CSV table of C-alpha atoms and ligand atoms in Angstrom, one decimal:
chain,number,residue,atom,x,y,z
A,1194,UNK,CA,-0.1,-0.1,-0.2
A,1195,UNK,CA,1.0,3.5,-1.0
A,1196,UNK,CA,0.4,6.0,1.7
A,1197,UNK,CA,-0.2,9.9,0.9
A,1198,UNK,CA,-1.8,12.8,2.8
A,1199,UNK,CA,-5.1,13.2,2.2
A,1200,UNK,CA,-7.7,15.9,4.3
A,1201,UNK,CA,-10.1,15.3,7.2
A,1202,UNK,CA,-11.6,11.9,7.3
A,1203,UNK,CA,-14.9,11.9,9.1
A,1204,UNK,CA,-16.3,8.7,9.0
A,1205,UNK,CA,-19.6,9.7,7.2
A,1206,UNK,CA,-20.6,7.9,3.8
A,1207,UNK,CA,-18.7,10.0,1.9
A,1208,UNK,CA,-15.5,9.3,3.2
A,1209,UNK,CA,-15.9,5.8,3.8
A,1210,UNK,CA,-16.4,5.5,0.4
A,1211,UNK,CA,-13.7,7.4,-0.9
A,1212,UNK,CA,-11.5,5.2,1.1
A,1213,UNK,CA,-13.1,1.9,0.0
A,1214,UNK,CA,-12.2,3.2,-3.5
A,1215,UNK,CA,-8.4,3.6,-2.2
A,1216,UNK,CA,-7.8,0.4,-0.3
A,1217,UNK,CA,-8.9,-1.2,-3.2
A,1218,UNK,CA,-6.6,0.7,-5.7
A,1219,UNK,CA,-3.5,-0.3,-2.9
A,1220,UNK,CA,-3.8,3.4,-2.1
A,1221,UNK,CA,-4.2,4.7,1.3
A,1222,UNK,CA,-4.0,8.2,2.3
A,1223,UNK,CA,-2.3,9.3,5.9
A,1224,UNK,CA,-5.6,10.6,7.0
A,1225,UNK,CA,-6.0,13.5,9.6
A,1226,UNK,CA,-9.0,11.3,11.1
A,1227,UNK,CA,-11.4,13.3,13.5
A,1228,UNK,CA,-10.9,11.4,16.7
A,1229,UNK,CA,-15.0,11.2,17.3
A,1230,UNK,CA,-15.5,8.3,19.8
A,1231,UNK,CA,-17.5,6.8,16.8
A,1232,UNK,CA,-14.3,7.0,14.9
A,1233,UNK,CA,-12.1,5.5,17.3
A,1234,UNK,CA,-11.4,1.7,15.5
A,1235,UNK,CA,-11.3,3.4,12.2
A,1236,UNK,CA,-9.1,5.8,13.0
A,1237,UNK,CA,-6.3,3.6,14.9
A,1238,UNK,CA,-6.6,1.3,11.4
A,1239,UNK,CA,-5.3,4.6,9.7
A,1240,UNK,CA,-3.0,5.3,12.1
A,1241,UNK,CA,-1.6,2.7,12.8
A,1242,UNK,CA,-2.0,-0.4,10.6
A,1243,UNK,CA,-3.4,1.1,6.8
A,1244,UNK,CA,-3.3,-3.0,5.7
A,1245,UNK,CA,-5.8,-4.4,8.0
A,1246,UNK,CA,-8.5,-2.2,5.9
A,1247,UNK,CA,-7.2,-4.6,3.0
A,1248,UNK,CA,-8.9,-8.2,2.9
A,1249,UNK,CA,-5.6,-9.8,2.4
A,1250,UNK,CA,-3.7,-8.0,4.9
A,1251,UNK,CA,-2.8,-9.7,7.4
A,1252,UNK,CA,-5.1,-9.2,11.0
A,1253,UNK,CA,-7.3,-7.7,8.6
A,1254,UNK,CA,-10.8,-6.5,9.7
A,1255,UNK,CA,-11.8,-9.1,7.5
A,1256,UNK,CA,-10.7,-11.9,9.2
A,1257,UNK,CA,-12.6,-14.9,9.1
A,1258,UNK,CA,-14.7,-15.7,12.1
A,1259,UNK,CA,-13.7,-19.3,13.8
A,1260,UNK,CA,-17.3,-20.1,14.7
A,1261,UNK,CA,-17.7,-21.1,10.9
A,1262,UNK,CA,-17.1,-24.1,8.8
A,1263,UNK,CA,-16.3,-24.0,4.8
A,1264,UNK,CA,-19.5,-26.0,4.1
A,1265,UNK,CA,-22.3,-24.7,6.5
A,1266,UNK,CA,-25.4,-22.6,5.5
A,1267,UNK,CA,-24.9,-19.1,4.7
A,1268,UNK,CA,-27.3,-17.1,6.7
A,1269,UNK,CA,-29.0,-13.8,6.2
A,1270,UNK,CA,-28.5,-12.7,9.4
A,1271,UNK,CA,-26.7,-14.5,11.7
A,1272,UNK,CA,-28.3,-14.2,15.2
A,1273,UNK,CA,-25.2,-15.4,17.2
A,1274,UNK,CA,-22.8,-13.1,15.1
A,1275,UNK,CA,-24.5,-9.4,15.4
A,1276,UNK,CA,-21.0,-8.4,17.1
A,1277,UNK,CA,-17.5,-9.6,16.7
A,1278,UNK,CA,-16.6,-11.8,20.1
A,1279,UNK,CA,-14.7,-8.9,20.9
A,1280,UNK,CA,-17.6,-6.3,20.3
A,1281,UNK,CA,-19.9,-8.7,22.8
A,1282,UNK,CA,-16.9,-8.5,25.7
A,1283,UNK,CA,-17.3,-4.7,25.5
A,1284,UNK,CA,-21.2,-4.9,25.5
A,1285,UNK,CA,-21.2,-7.1,28.6
A,1286,UNK,CA,-18.7,-5.2,30.1
A,1287,UNK,CA,-20.6,-2.0,30.2
A,1288,UNK,CA,-23.9,-3.7,30.9
A,1289,UNK,CA,-22.6,-5.3,34.0
A,1290,UNK,CA,-21.2,-2.0,35.3
A,1291,UNK,CA,-24.7,-0.3,35.0
A,1292,UNK,CA,-26.4,-3.3,37.0
A,1293,UNK,CA,-23.6,-2.7,39.5
A,1294,UNK,CA,-24.4,1.0,40.1
A,1295,UNK,CA,-28.2,0.0,39.5
A,1296,UNK,CA,-29.0,2.9,37.2
A,1297,UNK,CA,-30.6,1.0,34.8
A,1298,UNK,CA,-33.1,3.5,33.4
A,1299,UNK,CA,-32.0,7.1,33.9
A,1300,UNK,CA,-28.4,8.1,34.1
A,1301,UNK,CA,-24.6,9.7,33.0
A,1302,UNK,CA,-24.5,7.5,30.1
A,1303,UNK,CA,-27.1,8.8,28.1
A,1304,UNK,CA,-26.5,12.3,28.0
A,1305,UNK,CA,-22.7,11.5,27.2
A,1306,UNK,CA,-24.0,8.6,24.3
A,1307,UNK,CA,-26.5,11.9,22.9
A,1308,UNK,CA,-23.1,14.1,22.8
A,1309,UNK,CA,-21.0,11.6,21.2
A,1310,UNK,CA,-23.8,11.1,18.5
A,1311,UNK,CA,-24.5,14.7,18.0
A,1312,UNK,CA,-20.8,15.0,17.8
A,1313,UNK,CA,-20.4,12.7,15.1
A,1314,UNK,CA,-23.7,13.7,12.9
A,1315,UNK,CA,-22.5,17.3,13.4
A,1316,UNK,CA,-25.8,18.0,14.8
A,1317,UNK,CA,-26.2,20.2,17.7
A,1318,UNK,CA,-29.3,18.6,19.4
A,1319,UNK,CA,-29.9,14.4,19.8
A,1320,UNK,CA,-32.2,13.0,21.9
A,1321,UNK,CA,-31.7,9.1,22.5
A,1322,UNK,CA,-34.7,7.1,22.5
A,1323,UNK,CA,-36.4,3.4,23.3
A,1324,UNK,CA,-36.8,2.7,19.9
A,1325,UNK,CA,-36.7,4.2,16.3
A,1326,UNK,CA,-40.4,3.9,16.0
A,1327,UNK,CA,-40.8,6.1,18.9
A,1328,UNK,CA,-38.5,8.4,17.7
A,1329,UNK,CA,-40.6,8.8,14.9
A,1330,UNK,CA,-43.6,9.3,16.5
A,1331,UNK,CA,-41.6,11.8,18.3
A,1332,UNK,CA,-40.0,13.4,15.7
A,1333,UNK,CA,-43.3,13.9,13.9
A,1334,UNK,CA,-45.4,15.3,17.2
A,1335,UNK,CA,-42.2,18.0,17.1
A,1336,UNK,CA,-42.7,19.6,14.2
A,1337,UNK,CA,-46.8,19.6,14.8
A,1338,UNK,CA,-48.0,15.9,13.0
A,1339,UNK,CA,-51.2,16.0,15.3
A,1340,UNK,CA,-54.9,15.0,14.6
A,1341,UNK,CA,-56.6,15.0,11.2
A,1342,UNK,CA,-52.9,15.7,9.5
A,1343,UNK,CA,-51.9,14.2,6.3
A,1344,UNK,CA,-48.2,13.1,6.0
A,1345,UNK,CA,-46.8,12.0,2.7
A,1346,UNK,CA,-44.3,9.4,2.5
A,1347,UNK,CA,-43.5,6.3,-0.1
A,1348,UNK,CA,-45.2,2.9,0.9
A,1349,UNK,CA,-41.8,0.9,0.7
A,1350,UNK,CA,-41.1,0.8,3.8
A,1351,UNK,CA,-41.4,-1.3,7.2
A,1352,UNK,CA,-44.6,-0.6,9.1
A,1353,UNK,CA,-43.0,1.6,12.1
A,1354,UNK,CA,-42.9,4.3,9.3
A,1355,UNK,CA,-47.0,4.5,8.9
A,1356,UNK,CA,-47.2,3.3,12.4
A,1357,UNK,CA,-45.9,6.8,14.0
A,1358,UNK,CA,-47.7,9.0,11.6
A,1359,UNK,CA,-50.9,6.4,12.5
A,1360,UNK,CA,-49.9,7.0,16.2
A,1361,UNK,CA,-49.9,10.6,16.2
A,1362,UNK,CA,-53.5,10.5,14.7
A,1363,UNK,CA,-52.4,11.5,11.1
A,1364,UNK,CA,-52.6,10.0,7.9
A,1365,UNK,CA,-50.1,8.5,5.6
A,1366,UNK,CA,-50.6,10.1,1.8
A,1367,UNK,CA,-48.3,7.3,-0.2
A,1368,UNK,CA,-46.4,8.3,-3.1
A,1369,UNK,CA,-44.4,7.1,-5.7
A,1370,UNK,CA,-40.6,6.7,-5.9
A,1371,UNK,CA,-38.1,8.0,-7.9
A,1372,UNK,CA,-36.7,5.5,-10.4
A,1373,UNK,CA,-32.8,5.6,-9.5
A,1374,UNK,CA,-33.4,6.1,-5.9
A,1375,UNK,CA,-36.0,4.0,-4.9
A,1376,UNK,CA,-36.9,7.0,-2.4
A,1377,UNK,CA,-40.1,9.5,-2.2
A,1378,UNK,CA,-39.9,11.4,-5.5
A,1379,UNK,CA,-40.0,15.2,-5.0
A,1380,UNK,CA,-41.9,16.1,-7.8
A,1381,UNK,CA,-44.7,13.7,-7.3
A,1382,UNK,CA,-45.0,14.5,-3.3
A,1383,UNK,CA,-45.6,18.1,-4.7
A,1384,UNK,CA,-49.0,17.1,-6.9
A,1385,UNK,CA,-50.1,15.0,-3.1
A,1386,UNK,CA,-50.1,18.3,-0.8
A,1387,UNK,CA,-53.4,19.4,0.0
A,1388,UNK,CA,-54.8,21.8,2.8
A,1389,UNK,CA,-54.0,18.8,5.7
A,1390,UNK,CA,-50.7,17.9,4.2
A,1391,UNK,CA,-48.7,18.8,8.0
A,1392,UNK,CA,-45.3,17.1,6.8
A,1393,UNK,CA,-43.1,14.8,4.5
A,1394,UNK,CA,-41.8,11.7,5.3
A,1395,UNK,CA,-38.5,10.4,3.8
A,1396,UNK,CA,-37.3,7.4,4.3
A,1397,UNK,CA,-33.8,6.5,3.6
A,1398,UNK,CA,-34.4,3.2,1.7
A,1399,UNK,CA,-31.9,0.5,3.0
A,1400,UNK,CA,-29.2,2.9,3.6
A,1401,UNK,CA,-29.5,4.8,0.5
A,1402,UNK,CA,-30.3,9.0,1.0
A,1403,UNK,CA,-33.3,10.4,-0.3
A,1404,UNK,CA,-33.5,13.8,-2.0
A,1405,UNK,CA,-33.8,15.5,1.0
A,1406,UNK,CA,-32.8,18.8,-0.3
A,1407,UNK,CA,-35.1,18.3,-3.2
A,1408,UNK,CA,-38.1,18.0,-0.7
A,1409,UNK,CA,-36.5,20.5,2.1
A,1410,UNK,CA,-37.5,22.9,-0.8
A,1411,UNK,CA,-40.7,21.7,-1.5
A,1412,UNK,CA,-41.3,21.6,2.2
A,1413,UNK,CA,-40.1,25.6,2.5
A,1414,UNK,CA,-42.5,26.8,-0.4
A,1415,UNK,CA,-45.4,25.3,1.3
A,1416,UNK,CA,-45.0,25.4,5.0
A,1417,UNK,CA,-44.4,21.4,5.7
A,1418,UNK,CA,-42.8,20.0,8.5
A,1419,UNK,CA,-39.5,17.8,7.1
A,1420,UNK,CA,-39.0,14.6,8.8
A,1421,UNK,CA,-36.4,11.7,7.9
A,1422,UNK,CA,-36.6,8.2,8.8
A,1423,UNK,CA,-32.8,7.8,8.9
A,1424,UNK,CA,-33.7,4.1,10.8
A,1425,UNK,CA,-31.6,2.4,8.2
A,1426,UNK,CA,-29.0,5.1,7.3
A,1427,UNK,CA,-27.0,5.9,10.2
A,1428,UNK,CA,-23.6,7.6,8.6
A,1429,UNK,CA,-25.1,9.0,5.8
A,1430,UNK,CA,-23.5,12.3,4.5
A,1431,UNK,CA,-26.4,14.6,4.6
A,1432,UNK,CA,-28.6,12.9,7.7
A,1433,UNK,CA,-30.4,15.6,9.8
A,1434,UNK,CA,-29.0,18.4,7.6
A,1435,UNK,CA,-31.5,19.6,5.7
A,1436,UNK,CA,-34.8,18.5,7.7
A,1437,UNK,CA,-36.7,19.5,10.7
A,1438,UNK,CA,-35.5,16.1,12.6
A,1439,UNK,CA,-34.2,12.7,11.7
A,1440,UNK,CA,-35.0,9.7,12.9
A,1441,UNK,CA,-32.2,6.8,14.0
A,1442,UNK,CA,-33.1,3.5,14.9
A,1443,UNK,CA,-30.5,0.8,17.2
A,1444,UNK,CA,-32.1,-2.3,16.8
A,1445,UNK,CA,-30.0,-4.9,17.0
A,1446,UNK,CA,-29.9,-5.7,13.3
A,1447,UNK,CA,-29.3,-2.2,12.9
A,1448,UNK,CA,-25.8,-1.0,11.1
A,1449,UNK,CA,-25.2,0.1,14.8
A,1450,UNK,CA,-26.8,-2.2,16.3
A,1451,UNK,CA,-27.2,-2.4,20.1
A,1452,UNK,CA,-28.1,-4.9,23.2
A,1453,UNK,CA,-32.2,-4.0,22.7
A,1454,UNK,CA,-34.5,-1.3,20.8
A,1455,UNK,CA,-33.6,2.0,20.8
A,1456,UNK,CA,-32.8,5.0,18.5
A,1457,UNK,CA,-32.8,8.5,18.5
A,1458,UNK,CA,-34.0,11.7,17.5
A,1459,UNK,CA,-31.7,14.1,15.8
A,1460,UNK,CA,-32.1,17.8,14.6
A,1461,UNK,CA,-30.3,21.3,13.8
A,1462,UNK,CA,-33.8,23.1,15.7
A,1463,UNK,CA,-33.1,23.8,18.9
A,1464,UNK,CA,-37.2,24.5,19.7
A,1465,UNK,CA,-37.9,20.6,18.2
A,1466,UNK,CA,-34.9,19.3,20.2
A,1467,UNK,CA,-36.4,20.6,23.9
A,1468,UNK,CA,-39.6,19.4,22.1
A,1469,UNK,CA,-39.1,16.1,21.7
A,1470,UNK,CA,-36.8,15.9,24.5
A,1471,UNK,CA,-40.3,16.8,26.4
A,1472,UNK,CA,-42.1,14.5,24.3
A,1473,UNK,CA,-39.9,11.7,25.2
A,1474,UNK,CA,-40.9,11.2,29.4
A,1475,UNK,CA,-43.9,12.1,30.0
A,1476,UNK,CA,-44.1,15.8,29.0
A,1477,UNK,CA,-41.5,16.6,32.3
A,1478,UNK,CA,-39.5,19.9,32.0
A,1479,UNK,CA,-35.9,17.5,32.0
A,1480,UNK,CA,-34.4,20.0,34.4
A,1481,UNK,CA,-37.5,19.6,37.5
A,1482,UNK,CA,-38.3,16.1,38.3
A,1483,UNK,CA,-42.1,15.4,37.2
A,1484,UNK,CA,-43.0,18.7,36.5
A,1485,UNK,CA,-45.1,19.1,33.2
A,1486,UNK,CA,-44.7,20.9,31.1
A,1487,UNK,CA,-46.6,19.8,28.1
A,1488,UNK,CA,-49.8,18.3,28.9
A,1489,UNK,CA,-48.5,14.9,27.0
A,1490,UNK,CA,-46.0,12.5,26.2
A,1491,UNK,CA,-44.3,9.2,26.2
A,1492,UNK,CA,-42.2,6.7,28.3
A,1493,UNK,CA,-39.5,6.7,25.4
A,1494,UNK,CA,-36.0,7.5,26.6
A,1495,UNK,CA,-33.5,5.0,26.1
A,1496,UNK,CA,-32.4,3.3,28.6
A,1497,UNK,CA,-29.1,3.9,30.5
A,1498,UNK,CA,-28.2,0.6,30.3
A,1499,UNK,CA,-28.4,0.6,26.6
A,1500,UNK,CA,-26.9,3.7,26.4
A,1501,UNK,CA,-23.8,2.3,28.5
A,1502,UNK,CA,-23.7,-0.7,25.8
A,1503,UNK,CA,-23.9,2.4,23.2
A,1504,UNK,CA,-20.7,4.2,24.5
A,1505,UNK,CA,-18.7,0.9,24.6
A,1506,UNK,CA,-19.8,-0.2,20.3
A,1507,UNK,CA,-19.7,4.0,19.1
A,1508,UNK,CA,-16.4,3.5,18.6
A,1509,UNK,CA,-16.2,0.7,16.3
A,1510,UNK,CA,-19.1,2.2,14.1
A,1511,UNK,CA,-17.3,3.8,11.2
A,1512,UNK,CA,-14.7,0.8,11.1
A,1513,UNK,CA,-18.2,-1.4,10.8
A,1514,UNK,CA,-19.9,0.7,8.1
A,1515,UNK,CA,-16.5,0.7,6.2
A,1516,UNK,CA,-17.1,-2.8,6.3
A,1517,UNK,CA,-20.3,-2.2,4.9
A,1518,UNK,CA,-19.3,-0.2,2.0
A,1519,UNK,CA,-16.3,-2.7,0.8
A,1520,UNK,CA,-18.4,-5.7,1.0
A,1521,UNK,CA,-21.1,-3.6,-1.0
A,1522,UNK,CA,-18.3,-2.5,-3.4
A,1523,UNK,CA,-17.6,-6.5,-3.7
A,1524,UNK,CA,-20.7,-7.6,-4.7
A,1525,UNK,CA,-21.0,-5.2,-7.2
A,1526,UNK,CA,-17.9,-5.6,-8.8
A,1527,UNK,CA,-18.4,-9.7,-8.9
A,1528,UNK,CA,-21.9,-9.6,-10.0
A,1529,UNK,CA,-21.1,-6.8,-13.1
A,1530,UNK,CA,-21.8,-9.1,-15.7
A,1531,UNK,CA,-25.6,-9.6,-14.6
A,1532,UNK,CA,-26.0,-6.4,-14.9
A,1533,UNK,CA,-24.2,-5.8,-18.3
A,1534,UNK,CA,-26.0,-8.4,-19.7
A,1535,UNK,CA,-29.6,-6.9,-18.5
A,1536,UNK,CA,-30.8,-9.6,-16.5
A,1537,UNK,CA,-30.4,-7.6,-13.3
A,1538,UNK,CA,-30.1,-4.4,-12.0
A,1539,UNK,CA,-27.7,-3.5,-9.4
A,1540,UNK,CA,-27.9,-0.5,-6.9
A,1541,UNK,CA,-25.0,2.1,-7.6
A,1542,UNK,CA,-22.0,2.2,-5.4
A,1543,UNK,CA,-23.0,5.9,-4.3
A,1544,UNK,CA,-21.6,8.0,-1.3
A,1545,UNK,CA,-24.5,8.7,-0.1
A,1546,UNK,CA,-25.5,4.8,1.3
A,1547,UNK,CA,-25.0,3.3,4.3
A,1548,UNK,CA,-25.7,-0.1,2.8
A,1549,UNK,CA,-28.1,-1.7,5.0
A,1550,UNK,CA,-29.9,-3.9,2.7
A,1551,UNK,CA,-28.1,-4.6,-0.6
A,1552,UNK,CA,-30.5,-5.2,-3.0
A,1553,UNK,CA,-30.3,-7.2,-6.5
A,1554,UNK,CA,-33.6,-6.2,-9.3
A,1555,UNK,CA,-34.3,-9.2,-11.0
A,1556,UNK,CA,-35.2,-8.3,-14.7
A,1557,UNK,CA,-37.7,-10.7,-16.0
A,1558,UNK,CA,-40.1,-10.5,-12.9
A,1559,UNK,CA,-41.2,-11.8,-9.8
A,1560,UNK,CA,-41.8,-15.4,-11.0
A,1561,UNK,CA,-37.8,-15.6,-12.0
A,1562,UNK,CA,-36.7,-13.7,-8.6
A,1563,UNK,CA,-38.9,-16.4,-6.2
A,1564,UNK,CA,-37.0,-18.9,-8.5
A,1565,UNK,CA,-34.0,-18.1,-8.0
A,1566,UNK,CA,-34.4,-17.1,-4.0
A,1567,UNK,CA,-35.7,-20.8,-3.6
A,1568,UNK,CA,-32.8,-22.2,-5.7
A,1569,UNK,CA,-29.8,-20.4,-3.9
A,1570,UNK,CA,-31.6,-21.8,-0.6
A,1571,UNK,CA,-31.9,-25.3,-1.7
A,1572,UNK,CA,-28.5,-25.7,-4.2
A,1573,UNK,CA,-26.5,-23.8,-2.3
A,1574,UNK,CA,-27.8,-23.2,1.3
A,1575,UNK,CA,-27.7,-19.5,0.7
A,1576,UNK,CA,-30.3,-17.0,2.2
A,1577,UNK,CA,-31.8,-14.3,0.9
A,1578,UNK,CA,-34.9,-12.2,2.1
A,1579,UNK,CA,-36.4,-9.3,0.8
A,1580,UNK,CA,-37.8,-6.2,2.2
A,1581,UNK,CA,-40.6,-5.5,2.7
A,1582,UNK,CA,-43.0,-8.6,1.8
A,1583,UNK,CA,-46.3,-6.7,1.7
A,1584,UNK,CA,-46.4,-3.0,0.8
A,1585,UNK,CA,-48.2,-0.3,2.7
A,1586,UNK,CA,-50.9,0.3,0.3
A,1587,UNK,CA,-51.1,-3.2,0.2
A,1588,UNK,CA,-51.6,-4.4,3.5
A,1589,UNK,CA,-55.4,-6.1,4.3
A,1590,UNK,CA,-56.1,-4.7,7.6
A,1591,UNK,CA,-59.9,-2.3,7.3
A,1592,UNK,CA,-58.0,0.7,7.8
A,1593,UNK,CA,-55.1,-0.1,5.0
A,1594,UNK,CA,-58.7,-1.2,2.7
A,1595,UNK,CA,-60.5,2.4,3.6
A,1596,UNK,CA,-57.3,4.6,2.7
A,1597,UNK,CA,-55.6,2.7,-0.1
A,1598,UNK,CA,-57.8,0.3,-2.0
A,1599,UNK,CA,-57.7,2.4,-4.9
A,1600,UNK,CA,-53.5,3.4,-4.7
A,1601,UNK,CA,-52.1,2.7,-7.0
A,1602,UNK,CA,-48.0,2.8,-7.4
A,1603,UNK,CA,-46.5,2.1,-10.6
A,1604,UNK,CA,-42.7,2.2,-9.9
A,1605,UNK,CA,-42.7,0.9,-6.5
A,1606,UNK,CA,-44.8,-2.2,-7.5
A,1607,UNK,CA,-42.6,-2.6,-9.9
A,1608,UNK,CA,-39.7,-2.7,-7.8
A,1609,UNK,CA,-40.8,-4.6,-5.1
A,1610,UNK,CA,-42.0,-7.3,-7.5
A,1611,UNK,CA,-38.7,-7.8,-8.6
A,1612,UNK,CA,-36.1,-6.7,-5.7
A,1613,UNK,CA,-33.7,-9.8,-4.1
A,1614,UNK,CA,-31.7,-8.9,-0.7
A,1615,UNK,CA,-28.7,-10.7,-0.7
A,1616,UNK,CA,-26.7,-11.3,2.8
A,1617,UNK,CA,-24.8,-8.0,3.6
A,1618,UNK,CA,-24.2,-7.6,7.6
A,1619,UNK,CA,-20.8,-6.0,9.8
A,1620,UNK,CA,-19.6,-9.8,10.3
A,1621,UNK,CA,-20.2,-11.6,6.9
A,1622,UNK,CA,-16.7,-12.9,5.7
A,1623,UNK,CA,-15.2,-12.6,2.3
A,1624,UNK,CA,-16.1,-16.8,2.2
A,1625,UNK,CA,-19.7,-16.1,2.6
A,1626,UNK,CA,-19.7,-13.6,0.1
A,1627,UNK,CA,-18.0,-16.2,-2.7
A,1628,UNK,CA,-20.9,-18.5,-1.8
A,1629,UNK,CA,-23.6,-15.8,-2.0
A,1630,UNK,CA,-22.0,-14.5,-5.7
A,1631,UNK,CA,-21.8,-18.4,-7.0
A,1632,UNK,CA,-24.8,-19.3,-5.9
A,1633,UNK,CA,-27.0,-16.2,-7.6
A,1634,UNK,CA,-25.0,-16.7,-10.8
A,1635,UNK,CA,-25.9,-20.3,-10.7
A,1636,UNK,CA,-29.0,-19.9,-10.1
A,1637,UNK,CA,-29.6,-17.1,-13.2
A,1638,UNK,CA,-27.9,-19.6,-15.1
A,1639,UNK,CA,-30.3,-22.4,-13.8
A,1640,UNK,CA,-33.5,-20.0,-14.2
A,1641,UNK,CA,-32.5,-18.4,-17.5
A,1642,UNK,CA,-34.9,-19.4,-20.5
B,1817,PLP,C1,-37.0,2.1,7.4
B,1817,PLP,C2,-37.3,1.7,9.3
B,1817,PLP,N1,-38.1,2.9,9.7
B,1817,PLP,C3,-38.5,2.3,11.0
B,1817,PLP,C4,-37.9,1.5,11.7
B,1817,PLP,C5,-38.2,1.3,13.6
B,1817,PLP,O1,-37.3,0.8,14.2
B,1817,PLP,P1,-37.3,0.6,15.4
B,1817,PLP,O2,-37.2,-1.0,15.1
B,1817,PLP,O3,-35.9,1.2,16.2
B,1817,PLP,O4,-38.3,1.0,16.0
B,1817,PLP,C6,-36.9,0.7,11.3
B,1817,PLP,C7,-36.4,-0.8,11.4
B,1817,PLP,O5,-36.8,-1.5,12.3
B,1817,PLP,C8,-36.4,0.4,9.8
B,1817,PLP,O6,-36.2,-0.2,9.5
């Protein structure tokens, strides 16, 4: 590896993608690395042993986990490997310290974690919550969404996005996606605005940043709130920078996963920050015990025990982001020919991505996609998945039928019928990834007619 001096490294997705390109070209710069807590493990590697970032280097950060044998099935997301053994030890030690102190719900770890998170994301205010779902409800309430309002959002998301809108007494208005990002299309949002619209709620689906600057311009012109569902997008450049608030999730299956459900609201707006903090805890004034400032609030602050674990694991965040981006690029290079001959559509390796999920679109459509998924499972023991099995407007509850029976979202439906998600998690080994790549190629060959 050759080294040269580069400008500062913040650990956001833009700097991570640049680093992946450099390591793959064997040109790693000597970075001036921001020492924010989230960057600690990655900046140590950059400072001490850049070779560790290369999969072939000794002590590589891609070292294969010894708990696997060569022919084992490749799970989509193995629960026993959400963390490395080292990370498991750190989580247990941090949890144990809090148990010994008895500071399980309130305590000093919460504020420390909020400060570290705000520093990493370069936002002035962070309120850590008991889940991403709660963070969404709190953020929507903090920007003024309430009973009878409409909130414009996409239909291809986890149910938490729409549930947060319903929980505020508001109604989701579903709008189609743009053809490149597969996130809320600003041009269509504009046509869906009515006198009842109160906010826009884009989702950074699979970790790809929605067009928030474009949506912010529309929100400003129409006097609407703008809340980002960034639950899949920690570390993506721009999160929290152009909106009223962004909601994050740290449940154990997320890029930055903790030992229980957790999340955060981050915002540039001091008033939104104050109201989010009050709403997260019973409407109380944070400075005066059990004294209300808001009529109502939730019991939705992060636990001190979870915040303590978060402080222990935060130093690994950008190292894991680097691993994910590197694995995504490796998939893209190995699957290039499927894209070239038009049998698959691959995601672009853009720097506004956290690579929470890696989706391949099977051009031939739903039946071929399902056949490929079945063959990968039965012939090669490779597990894939589909996010999300049922789109919001196709859910079959009386409420959904009443509101969405006549909703048509052609592009959302087309993408959803073709997408197949390949394993991509913090601890996917290179040999597992090779198995996925071979199985996918074989399945495409077997199902081609
Ligand atoms: C897009 C999206 N929004 C919201 C959530 C809700 O987060 P949580 O599970 O932390 O409540 C999730 C994750 O589950 C998600 O993927």
